[in-house]
Coordinates of C-alpha atoms (C1' of nucleotides) in Angstrom, one line a residue:
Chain A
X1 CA 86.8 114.8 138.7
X2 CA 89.5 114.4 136.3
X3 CA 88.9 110.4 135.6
X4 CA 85.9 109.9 137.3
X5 CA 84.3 107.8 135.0
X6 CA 82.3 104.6 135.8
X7 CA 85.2 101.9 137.4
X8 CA 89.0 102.6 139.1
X9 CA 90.1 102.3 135.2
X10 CA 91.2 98.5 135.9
X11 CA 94.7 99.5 134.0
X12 CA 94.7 102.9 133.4
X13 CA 96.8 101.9 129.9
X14 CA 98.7 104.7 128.3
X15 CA 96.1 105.8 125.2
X16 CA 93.5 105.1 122.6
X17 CA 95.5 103.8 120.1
X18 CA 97.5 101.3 122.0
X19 CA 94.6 99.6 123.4
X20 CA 93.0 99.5 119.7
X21 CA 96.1 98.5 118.0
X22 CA 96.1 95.4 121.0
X23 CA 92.2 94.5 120.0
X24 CA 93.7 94.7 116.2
X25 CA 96.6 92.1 117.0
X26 CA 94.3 90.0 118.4
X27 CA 92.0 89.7 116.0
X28 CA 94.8 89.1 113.8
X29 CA 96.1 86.5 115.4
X30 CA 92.5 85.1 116.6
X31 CA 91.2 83.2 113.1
X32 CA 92.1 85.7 110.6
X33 CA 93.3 85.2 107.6
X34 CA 95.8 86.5 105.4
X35 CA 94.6 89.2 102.9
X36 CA 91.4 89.0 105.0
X37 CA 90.0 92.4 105.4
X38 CA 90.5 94.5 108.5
X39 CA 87.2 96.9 109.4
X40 CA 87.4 100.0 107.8
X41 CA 89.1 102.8 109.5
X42 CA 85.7 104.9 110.2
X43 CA 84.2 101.5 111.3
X44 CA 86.8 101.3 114.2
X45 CA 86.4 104.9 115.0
X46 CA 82.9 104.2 116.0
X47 CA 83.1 101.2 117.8
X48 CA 86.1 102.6 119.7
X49 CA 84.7 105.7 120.5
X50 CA 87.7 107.7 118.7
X51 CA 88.6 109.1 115.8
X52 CA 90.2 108.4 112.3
X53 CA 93.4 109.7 113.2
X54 CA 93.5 107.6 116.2
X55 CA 92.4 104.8 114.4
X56 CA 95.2 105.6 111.8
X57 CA 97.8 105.6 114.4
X58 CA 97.4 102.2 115.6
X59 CA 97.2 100.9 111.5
X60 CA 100.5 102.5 111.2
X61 CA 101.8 100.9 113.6
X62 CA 100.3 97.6 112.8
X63 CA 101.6 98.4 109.6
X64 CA 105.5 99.0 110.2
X65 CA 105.3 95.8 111.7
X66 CA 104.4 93.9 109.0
X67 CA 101.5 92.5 109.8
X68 CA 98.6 94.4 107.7
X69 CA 98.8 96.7 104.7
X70 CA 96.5 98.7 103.1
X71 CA 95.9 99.8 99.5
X72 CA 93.9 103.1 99.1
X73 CA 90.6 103.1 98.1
X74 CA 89.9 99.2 98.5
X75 CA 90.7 98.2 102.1
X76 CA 93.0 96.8 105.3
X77 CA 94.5 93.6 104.9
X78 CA 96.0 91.3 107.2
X79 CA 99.4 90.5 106.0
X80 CA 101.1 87.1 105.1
X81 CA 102.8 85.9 108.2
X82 CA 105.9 84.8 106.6
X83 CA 108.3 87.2 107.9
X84 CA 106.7 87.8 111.5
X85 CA 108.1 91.9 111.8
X86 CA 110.6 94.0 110.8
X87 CA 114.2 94.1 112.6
X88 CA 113.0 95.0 116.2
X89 CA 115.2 95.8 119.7
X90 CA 114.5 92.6 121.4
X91 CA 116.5 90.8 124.1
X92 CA 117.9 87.7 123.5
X93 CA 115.5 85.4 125.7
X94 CA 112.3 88.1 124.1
X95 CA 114.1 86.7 120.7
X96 CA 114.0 82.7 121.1
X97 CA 110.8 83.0 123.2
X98 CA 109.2 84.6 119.8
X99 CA 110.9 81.8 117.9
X100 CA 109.1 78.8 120.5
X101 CA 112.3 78.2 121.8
X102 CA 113.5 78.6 125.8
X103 CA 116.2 80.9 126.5
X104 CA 119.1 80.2 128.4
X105 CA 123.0 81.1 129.8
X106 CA 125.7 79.3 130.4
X107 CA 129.4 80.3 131.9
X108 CA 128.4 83.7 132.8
X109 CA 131.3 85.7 133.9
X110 CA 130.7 89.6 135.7
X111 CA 133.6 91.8 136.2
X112 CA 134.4 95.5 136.6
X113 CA 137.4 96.7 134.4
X114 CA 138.2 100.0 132.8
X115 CA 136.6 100.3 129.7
X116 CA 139.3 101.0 127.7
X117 CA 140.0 102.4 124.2
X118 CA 137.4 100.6 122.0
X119 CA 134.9 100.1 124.6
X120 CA 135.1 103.6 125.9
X121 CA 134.8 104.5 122.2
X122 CA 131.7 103.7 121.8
X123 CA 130.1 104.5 125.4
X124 CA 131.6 108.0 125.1
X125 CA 132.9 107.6 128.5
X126 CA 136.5 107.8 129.5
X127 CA 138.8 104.9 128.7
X128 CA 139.8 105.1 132.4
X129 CA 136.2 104.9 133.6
X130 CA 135.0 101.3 134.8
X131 CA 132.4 99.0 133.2
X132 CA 130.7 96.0 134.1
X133 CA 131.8 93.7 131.4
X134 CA 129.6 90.3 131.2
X135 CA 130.1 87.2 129.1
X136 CA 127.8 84.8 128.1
X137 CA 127.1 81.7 125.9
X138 CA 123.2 82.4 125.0
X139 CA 121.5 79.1 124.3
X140 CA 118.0 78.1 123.0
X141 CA 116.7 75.0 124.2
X142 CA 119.8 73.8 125.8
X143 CA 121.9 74.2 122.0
X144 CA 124.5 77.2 122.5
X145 CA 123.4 79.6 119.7
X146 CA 125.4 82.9 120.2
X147 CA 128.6 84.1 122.5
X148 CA 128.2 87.3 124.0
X149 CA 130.2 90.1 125.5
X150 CA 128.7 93.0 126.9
X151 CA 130.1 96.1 128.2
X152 CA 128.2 99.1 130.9
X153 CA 129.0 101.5 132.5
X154 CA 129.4 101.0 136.1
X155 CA 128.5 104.8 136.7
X156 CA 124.7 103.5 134.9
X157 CA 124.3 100.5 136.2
X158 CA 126.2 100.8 140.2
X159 CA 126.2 97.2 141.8
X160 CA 125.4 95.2 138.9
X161 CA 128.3 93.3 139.5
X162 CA 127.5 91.9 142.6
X163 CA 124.1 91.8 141.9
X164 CA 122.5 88.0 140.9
X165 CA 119.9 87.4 138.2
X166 CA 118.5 85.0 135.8
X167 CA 117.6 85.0 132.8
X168 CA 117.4 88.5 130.6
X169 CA 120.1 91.1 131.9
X170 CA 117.1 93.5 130.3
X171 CA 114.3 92.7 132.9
X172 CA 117.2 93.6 135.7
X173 CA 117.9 97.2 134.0
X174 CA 114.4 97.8 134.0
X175 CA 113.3 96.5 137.6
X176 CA 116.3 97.0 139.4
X177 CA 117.8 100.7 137.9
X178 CA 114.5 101.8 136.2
X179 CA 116.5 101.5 132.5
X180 CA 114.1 100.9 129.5
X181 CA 116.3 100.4 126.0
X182 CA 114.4 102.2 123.6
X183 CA 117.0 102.2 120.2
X184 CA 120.4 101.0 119.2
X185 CA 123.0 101.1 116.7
X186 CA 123.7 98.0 115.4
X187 CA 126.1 96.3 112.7
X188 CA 125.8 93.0 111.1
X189 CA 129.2 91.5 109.5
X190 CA 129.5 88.3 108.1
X191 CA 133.0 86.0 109.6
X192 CA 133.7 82.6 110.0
X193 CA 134.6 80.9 113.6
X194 CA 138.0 80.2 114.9
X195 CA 138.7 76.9 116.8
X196 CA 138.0 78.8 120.1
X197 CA 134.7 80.4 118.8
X198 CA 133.7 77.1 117.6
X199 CA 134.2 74.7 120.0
X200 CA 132.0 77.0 122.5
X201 CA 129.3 76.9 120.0
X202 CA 130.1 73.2 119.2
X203 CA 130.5 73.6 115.0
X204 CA 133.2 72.9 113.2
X205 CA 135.9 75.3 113.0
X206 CA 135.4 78.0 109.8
X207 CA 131.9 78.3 109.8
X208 CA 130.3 80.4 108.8
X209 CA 128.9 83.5 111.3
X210 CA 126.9 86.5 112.2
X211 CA 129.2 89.6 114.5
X212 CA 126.6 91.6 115.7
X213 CA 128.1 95.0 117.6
X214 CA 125.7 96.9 119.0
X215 CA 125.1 99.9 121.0
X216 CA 122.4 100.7 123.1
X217 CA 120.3 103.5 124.2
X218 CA 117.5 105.1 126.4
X219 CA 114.8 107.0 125.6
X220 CA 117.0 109.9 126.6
X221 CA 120.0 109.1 124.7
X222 CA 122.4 107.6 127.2
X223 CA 124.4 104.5 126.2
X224 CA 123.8 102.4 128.5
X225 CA 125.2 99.4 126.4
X226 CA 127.9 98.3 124.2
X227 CA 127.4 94.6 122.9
X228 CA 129.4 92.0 120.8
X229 CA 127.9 89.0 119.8
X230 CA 128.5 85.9 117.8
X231 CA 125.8 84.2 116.2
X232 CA 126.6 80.6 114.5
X233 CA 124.6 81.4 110.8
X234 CA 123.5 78.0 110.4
X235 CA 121.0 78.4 113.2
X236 CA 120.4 81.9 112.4
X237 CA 119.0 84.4 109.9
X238 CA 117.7 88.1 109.7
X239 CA 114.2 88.4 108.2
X240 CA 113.1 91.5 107.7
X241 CA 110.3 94.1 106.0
X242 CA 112.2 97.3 104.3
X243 CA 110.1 99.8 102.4
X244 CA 111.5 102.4 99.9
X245 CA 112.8 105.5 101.3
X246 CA 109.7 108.2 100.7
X247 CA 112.5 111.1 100.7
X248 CA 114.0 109.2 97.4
X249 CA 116.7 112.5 97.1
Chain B
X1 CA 93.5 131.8 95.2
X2 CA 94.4 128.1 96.2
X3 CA 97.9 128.5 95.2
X4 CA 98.6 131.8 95.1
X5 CA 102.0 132.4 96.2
X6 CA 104.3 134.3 94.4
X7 CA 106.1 131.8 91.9
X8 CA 103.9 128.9 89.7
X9 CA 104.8 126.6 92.3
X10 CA 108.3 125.3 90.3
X11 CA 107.2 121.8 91.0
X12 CA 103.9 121.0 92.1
X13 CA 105.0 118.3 95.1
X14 CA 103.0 116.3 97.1
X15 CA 101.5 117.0 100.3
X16 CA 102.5 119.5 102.9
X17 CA 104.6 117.2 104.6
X18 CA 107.1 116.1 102.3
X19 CA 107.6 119.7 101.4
X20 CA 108.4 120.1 105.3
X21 CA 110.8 116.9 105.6
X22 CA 112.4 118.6 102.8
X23 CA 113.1 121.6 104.5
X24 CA 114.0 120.2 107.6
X25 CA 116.6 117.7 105.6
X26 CA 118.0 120.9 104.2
X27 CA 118.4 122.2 107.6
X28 CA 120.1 119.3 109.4
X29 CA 122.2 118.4 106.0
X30 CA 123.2 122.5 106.0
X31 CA 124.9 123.8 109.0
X32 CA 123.4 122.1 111.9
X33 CA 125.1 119.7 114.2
X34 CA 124.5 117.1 116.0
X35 CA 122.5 118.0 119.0
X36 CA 121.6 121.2 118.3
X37 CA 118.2 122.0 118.7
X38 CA 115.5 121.8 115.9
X39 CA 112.3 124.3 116.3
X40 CA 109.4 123.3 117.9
X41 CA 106.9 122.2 116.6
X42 CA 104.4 125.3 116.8
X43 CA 107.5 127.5 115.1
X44 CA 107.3 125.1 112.0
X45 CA 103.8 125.2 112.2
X46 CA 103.3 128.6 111.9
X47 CA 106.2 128.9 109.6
X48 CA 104.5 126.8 106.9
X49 CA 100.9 127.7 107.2
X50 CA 100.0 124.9 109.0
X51 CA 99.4 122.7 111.7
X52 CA 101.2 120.6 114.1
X53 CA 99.9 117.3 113.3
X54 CA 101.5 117.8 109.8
X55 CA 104.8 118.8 111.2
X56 CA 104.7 116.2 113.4
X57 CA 103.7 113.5 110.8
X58 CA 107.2 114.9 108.7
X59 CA 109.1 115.0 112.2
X60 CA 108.2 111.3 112.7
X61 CA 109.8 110.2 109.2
X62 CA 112.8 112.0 109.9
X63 CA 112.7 110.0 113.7
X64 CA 112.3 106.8 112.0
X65 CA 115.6 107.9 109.5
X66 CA 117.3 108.6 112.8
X67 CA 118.1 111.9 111.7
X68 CA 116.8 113.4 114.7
X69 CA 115.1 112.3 118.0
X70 CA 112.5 114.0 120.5
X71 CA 112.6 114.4 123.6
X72 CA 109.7 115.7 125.7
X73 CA 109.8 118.6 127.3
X74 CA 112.7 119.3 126.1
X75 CA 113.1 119.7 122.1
X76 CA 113.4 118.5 118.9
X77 CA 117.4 117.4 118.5
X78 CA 119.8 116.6 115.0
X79 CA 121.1 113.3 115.4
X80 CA 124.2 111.8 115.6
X81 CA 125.4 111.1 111.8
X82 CA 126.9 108.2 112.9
X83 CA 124.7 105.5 111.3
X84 CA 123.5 106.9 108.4
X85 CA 119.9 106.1 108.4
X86 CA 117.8 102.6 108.9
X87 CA 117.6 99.9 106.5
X88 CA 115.6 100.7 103.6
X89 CA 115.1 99.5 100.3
X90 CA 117.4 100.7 97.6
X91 CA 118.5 99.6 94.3
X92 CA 122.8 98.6 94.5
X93 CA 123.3 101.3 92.2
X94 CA 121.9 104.0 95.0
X95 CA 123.2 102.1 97.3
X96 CA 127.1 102.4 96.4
X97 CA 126.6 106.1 95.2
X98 CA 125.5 106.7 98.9
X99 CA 128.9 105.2 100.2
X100 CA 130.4 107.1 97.4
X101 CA 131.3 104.2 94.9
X102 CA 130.4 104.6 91.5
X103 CA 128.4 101.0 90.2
X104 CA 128.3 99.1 87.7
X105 CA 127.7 95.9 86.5
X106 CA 130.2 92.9 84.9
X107 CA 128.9 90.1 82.7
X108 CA 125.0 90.6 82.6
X109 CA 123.3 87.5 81.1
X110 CA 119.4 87.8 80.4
X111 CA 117.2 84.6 79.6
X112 CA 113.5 84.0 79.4
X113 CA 113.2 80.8 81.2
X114 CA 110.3 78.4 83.1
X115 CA 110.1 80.0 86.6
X116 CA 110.7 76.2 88.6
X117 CA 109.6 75.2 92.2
X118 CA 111.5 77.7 94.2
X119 CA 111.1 81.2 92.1
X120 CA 107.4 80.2 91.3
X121 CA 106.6 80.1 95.2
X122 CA 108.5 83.2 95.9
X123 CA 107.1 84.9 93.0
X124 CA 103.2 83.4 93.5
X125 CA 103.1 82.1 90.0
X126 CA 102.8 78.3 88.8
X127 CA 106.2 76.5 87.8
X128 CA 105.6 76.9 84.0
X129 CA 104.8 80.2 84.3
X130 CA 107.8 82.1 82.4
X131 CA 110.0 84.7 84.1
X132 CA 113.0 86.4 83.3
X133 CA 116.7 85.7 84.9
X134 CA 119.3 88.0 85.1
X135 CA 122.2 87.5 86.3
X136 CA 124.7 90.2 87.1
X137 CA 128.2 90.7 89.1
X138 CA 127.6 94.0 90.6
X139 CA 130.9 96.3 90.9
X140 CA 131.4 99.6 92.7
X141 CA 134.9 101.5 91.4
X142 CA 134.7 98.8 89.5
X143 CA 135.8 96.1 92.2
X144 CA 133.4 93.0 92.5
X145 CA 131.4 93.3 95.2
X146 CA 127.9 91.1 94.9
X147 CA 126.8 88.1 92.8
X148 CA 123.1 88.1 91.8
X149 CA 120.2 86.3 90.4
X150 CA 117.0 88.2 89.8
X151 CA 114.0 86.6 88.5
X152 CA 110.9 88.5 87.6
X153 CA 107.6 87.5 86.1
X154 CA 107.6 87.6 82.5
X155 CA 103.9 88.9 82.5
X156 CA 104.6 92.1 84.6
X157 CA 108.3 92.6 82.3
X158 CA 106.9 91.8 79.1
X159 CA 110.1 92.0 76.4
X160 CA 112.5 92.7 79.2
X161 CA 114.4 90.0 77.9
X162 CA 115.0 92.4 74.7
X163 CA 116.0 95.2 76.3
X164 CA 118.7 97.1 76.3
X165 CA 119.7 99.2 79.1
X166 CA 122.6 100.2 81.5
X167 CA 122.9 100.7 85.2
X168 CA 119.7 100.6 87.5
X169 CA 117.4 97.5 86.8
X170 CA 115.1 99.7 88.8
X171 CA 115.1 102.6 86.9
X172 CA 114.1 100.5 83.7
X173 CA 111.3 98.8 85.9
X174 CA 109.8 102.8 86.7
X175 CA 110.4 104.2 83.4
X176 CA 109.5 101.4 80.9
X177 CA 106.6 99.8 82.9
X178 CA 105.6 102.3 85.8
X179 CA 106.3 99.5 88.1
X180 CA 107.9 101.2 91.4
X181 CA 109.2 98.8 94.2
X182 CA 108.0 99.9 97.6
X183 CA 108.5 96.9 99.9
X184 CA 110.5 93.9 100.1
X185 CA 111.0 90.9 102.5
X186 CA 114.4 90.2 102.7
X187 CA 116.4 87.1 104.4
X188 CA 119.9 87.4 105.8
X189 CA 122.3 84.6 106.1
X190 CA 125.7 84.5 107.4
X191 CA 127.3 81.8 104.5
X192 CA 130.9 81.1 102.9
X193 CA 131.9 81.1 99.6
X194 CA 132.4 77.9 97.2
X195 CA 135.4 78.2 94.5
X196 CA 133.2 79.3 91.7
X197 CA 131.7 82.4 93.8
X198 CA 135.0 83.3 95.8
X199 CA 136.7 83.5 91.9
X200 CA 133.7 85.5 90.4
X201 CA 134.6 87.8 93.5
X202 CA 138.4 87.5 93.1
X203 CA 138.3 87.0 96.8
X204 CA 139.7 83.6 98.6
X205 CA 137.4 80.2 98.7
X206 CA 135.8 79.6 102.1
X207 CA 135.8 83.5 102.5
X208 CA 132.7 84.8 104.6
X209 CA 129.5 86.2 102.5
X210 CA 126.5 87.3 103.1
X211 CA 123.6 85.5 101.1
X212 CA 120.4 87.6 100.8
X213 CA 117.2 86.1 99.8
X214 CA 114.8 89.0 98.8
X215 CA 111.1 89.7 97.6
X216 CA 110.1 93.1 96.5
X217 CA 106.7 94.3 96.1
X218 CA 105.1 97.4 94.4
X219 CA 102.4 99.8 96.4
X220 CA 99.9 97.3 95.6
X221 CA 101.4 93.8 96.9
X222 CA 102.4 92.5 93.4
X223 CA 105.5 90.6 93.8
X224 CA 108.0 92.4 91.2
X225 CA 110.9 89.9 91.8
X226 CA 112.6 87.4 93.5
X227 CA 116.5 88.2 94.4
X228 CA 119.6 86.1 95.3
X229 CA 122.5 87.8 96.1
X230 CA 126.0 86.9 97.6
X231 CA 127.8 89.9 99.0
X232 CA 131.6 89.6 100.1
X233 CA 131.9 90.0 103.7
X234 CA 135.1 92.0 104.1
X235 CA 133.7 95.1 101.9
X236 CA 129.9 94.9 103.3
X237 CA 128.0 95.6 106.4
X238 CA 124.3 95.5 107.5
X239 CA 124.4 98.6 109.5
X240 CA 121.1 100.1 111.4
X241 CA 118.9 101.2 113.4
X242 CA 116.5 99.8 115.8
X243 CA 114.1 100.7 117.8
X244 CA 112.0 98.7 120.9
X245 CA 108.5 97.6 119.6
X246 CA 105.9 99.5 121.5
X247 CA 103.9 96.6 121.8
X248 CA 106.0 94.9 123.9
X249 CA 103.0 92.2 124.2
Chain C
dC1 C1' 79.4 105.9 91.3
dA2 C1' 80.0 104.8 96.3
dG3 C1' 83.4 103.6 99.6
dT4 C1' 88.1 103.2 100.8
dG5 C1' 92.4 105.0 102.6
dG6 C1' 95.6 109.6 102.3
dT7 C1' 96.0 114.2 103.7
dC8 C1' 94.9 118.2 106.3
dT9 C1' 92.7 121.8 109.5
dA10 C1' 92.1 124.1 114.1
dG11 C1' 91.7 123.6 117.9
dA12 C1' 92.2 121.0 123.0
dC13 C1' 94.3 118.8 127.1
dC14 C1' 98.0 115.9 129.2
dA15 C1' 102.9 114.5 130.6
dC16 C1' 107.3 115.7 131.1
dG17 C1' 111.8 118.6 131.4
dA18 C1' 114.1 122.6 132.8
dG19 C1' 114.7 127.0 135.1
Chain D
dT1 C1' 105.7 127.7 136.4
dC2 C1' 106.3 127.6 131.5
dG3 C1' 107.3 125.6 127.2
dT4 C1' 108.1 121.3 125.1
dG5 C1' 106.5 117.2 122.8
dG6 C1' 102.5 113.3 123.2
dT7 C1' 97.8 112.4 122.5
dC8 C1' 93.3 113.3 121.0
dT9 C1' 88.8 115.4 118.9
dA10 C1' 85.5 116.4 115.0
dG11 C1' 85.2 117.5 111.3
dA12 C1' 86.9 118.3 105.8
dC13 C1' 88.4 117.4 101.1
dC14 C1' 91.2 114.6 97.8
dA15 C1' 92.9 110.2 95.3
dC16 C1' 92.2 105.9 94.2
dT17 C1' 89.7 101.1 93.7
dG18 C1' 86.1 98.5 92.4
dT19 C1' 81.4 98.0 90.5

DNA sequence: CAGTGGTCTAGACCACGAG
DNA sequence: TCGTGGTCTAGACCACTGT
């Protein structure tokens, strides 16, 4: 009798708060408006069945994301769309989808090397232990938007290399070896292309460009990836919400 | 006997909270290293008189800073120092004395002027509406580092235009007029620079830049400014962290 | 002034990790 | 099995906004 209830839970979902803060996107995406007003916190506590806190929970959420705010003592607003959320861990193809464009790959190459001194670096593995290292041109809508290499373990991630997939290298980690990224590390440099660089993302040679390294992890902590990407800027920018630090030391 | 304690309570802080993320800064910043474990939540609670939900609400700040991560079951752990902490919005001026530069500023012009199509939208007045310009070559050990055009409102800076002040547009914007930034929605392109910049920056034409388009806010949605700045590539980095969006929709 | 969000209390049970 | 963090309940009072 521990969830007996009145149905076999259709999706037994994870908590309160994330099925509210679904209802919430959905009604902010469903006709609202921006600076429309949100129900009031106890309002949603009643109809849910839950509490303030609860209720809180998901509006914090809602609210790191950009998409409502709230100003004490008059309300809940639903935000201005203009910069959809903050800087998120997405995949690629999760990326473009968002944008209304259709992911792609072309020349993907798999191999198993040892990882070496940089790459071992930043995997804290031996330079001497192997990786599966993968390249890719990432396109969106058949334009070539980004060149990628990407680095793994092999001891994470055993067969990858023989292994054949479509589409986002992230479904495969989670499906096949049960691996959910959950944070990274990442730094953004500005560069310009050389002639190789540029001819695979067909613009002219110096322009300009985004280097994205990146490492990522699991909810544990394991690195289960080390990434280097190329973005061509003209195609490409960085929107994101920052807030003051609260802890202003 | 609200506040008893011992000592008039040297400085009369906040909430419960903040006073804990303090501590627990203190703690990581003094002695502990990475790894290490943190103590549990009940031990904090008890320790400061209160509950877990408040130790778990300053716990989660210091999570979203990347200072430490949670794992369940297991503990409360320090964090790698390795990224300092997430994007977040700081004046320059904070921001070089965190990399341990001192600021400063080169060639400040200030001019009361009609805002125009562009900073009107940004800023949510009309076209005629006045706002001030500044312009500013930001410097840290005295070596140019950033090019930037701020324009702000007129009618939330009235006689900005006339004053005088060094260092930290921000700190004149919280002491004269109580205005305190809290949010901003910033853009970040990947561009090169044209011969006027690259000299203004004493770096090379065609040299890679970052161009940052950004909107800041104050706790109550008023849009304080509107900011274009060109950063030199080869001294600056976008470096931070990210986290999966729960709501993986 | 009434109503809102901001903070906090004092418990409870569950899910997960490690011994 | 035990202790950890993750989630939740059912209240309370405060700070601020708008009328």
């Amino acid at each position: 009798m521990t969830t007996p209830d009145t149905a076999p839970e259709t999706a037994p979902r994870r908590g309160k708060a994330t099925r509210l803060r679904e209802y919430l996107t959905g009604l902010i995406d469903g006709g609202l408006q921006p600076h429309d007003r949100m129900p009031t916190e106890r309002e949603l506590a009643e109809q849910f069945q839950t509490t303030r806190l609860t209720v809180r929970r998901a509006l914090d959420q809602l609210g790191h994301e950009g998409r409502l705010y709230r100003t004490q003592g008059a309300g809940t607003f639903v935000s201005e769309p203009r910069i959809a959320k903050s800087l998120e861990l997405t995949s690629f193809s999760d990326d473009m989808r968002a944008r209304g464009l259709k992911p792609g790959s072309l020349g993907t190459t798999v191999e198993c090397i040892a990882a070496g001194a940089e790459v071992g670096a930043e995997l804290h593995i031996s330079p001497r232990d192997m990786v599966v290292h993968i390249t890719r041109t990432r396109t969106a809508d058949g334009v070539a938007m980004c060149l990628e290499h990407c680095y793994m373990p092999s001891a994470v991630v055993p067969g990858l290399e023989t292994t054949s997939w479509d589409g986002s290298l992230y479904e495969v980690l989670s499906r096949t070896y049960g691996l959910t990224p959950e944070k990274a590390e990442q730094s953004i440099r500005a560069s310009v292309l050389d002639a190789a660089d540029a001819a695979a993302l067909s613009v002219p040679e110096f322009s300009p460009a985004f280097r994205v390294q990146r490492v990522t992890f699991d909810a544990r902590g394991r690195r289960l990836e080390y990434a280097l990407s190329t973005y061509r800027a003209d195609r490409y920018s960085y929107d994101m919400v920052i807030y003051r630090n609260p802890g202003k030391s």
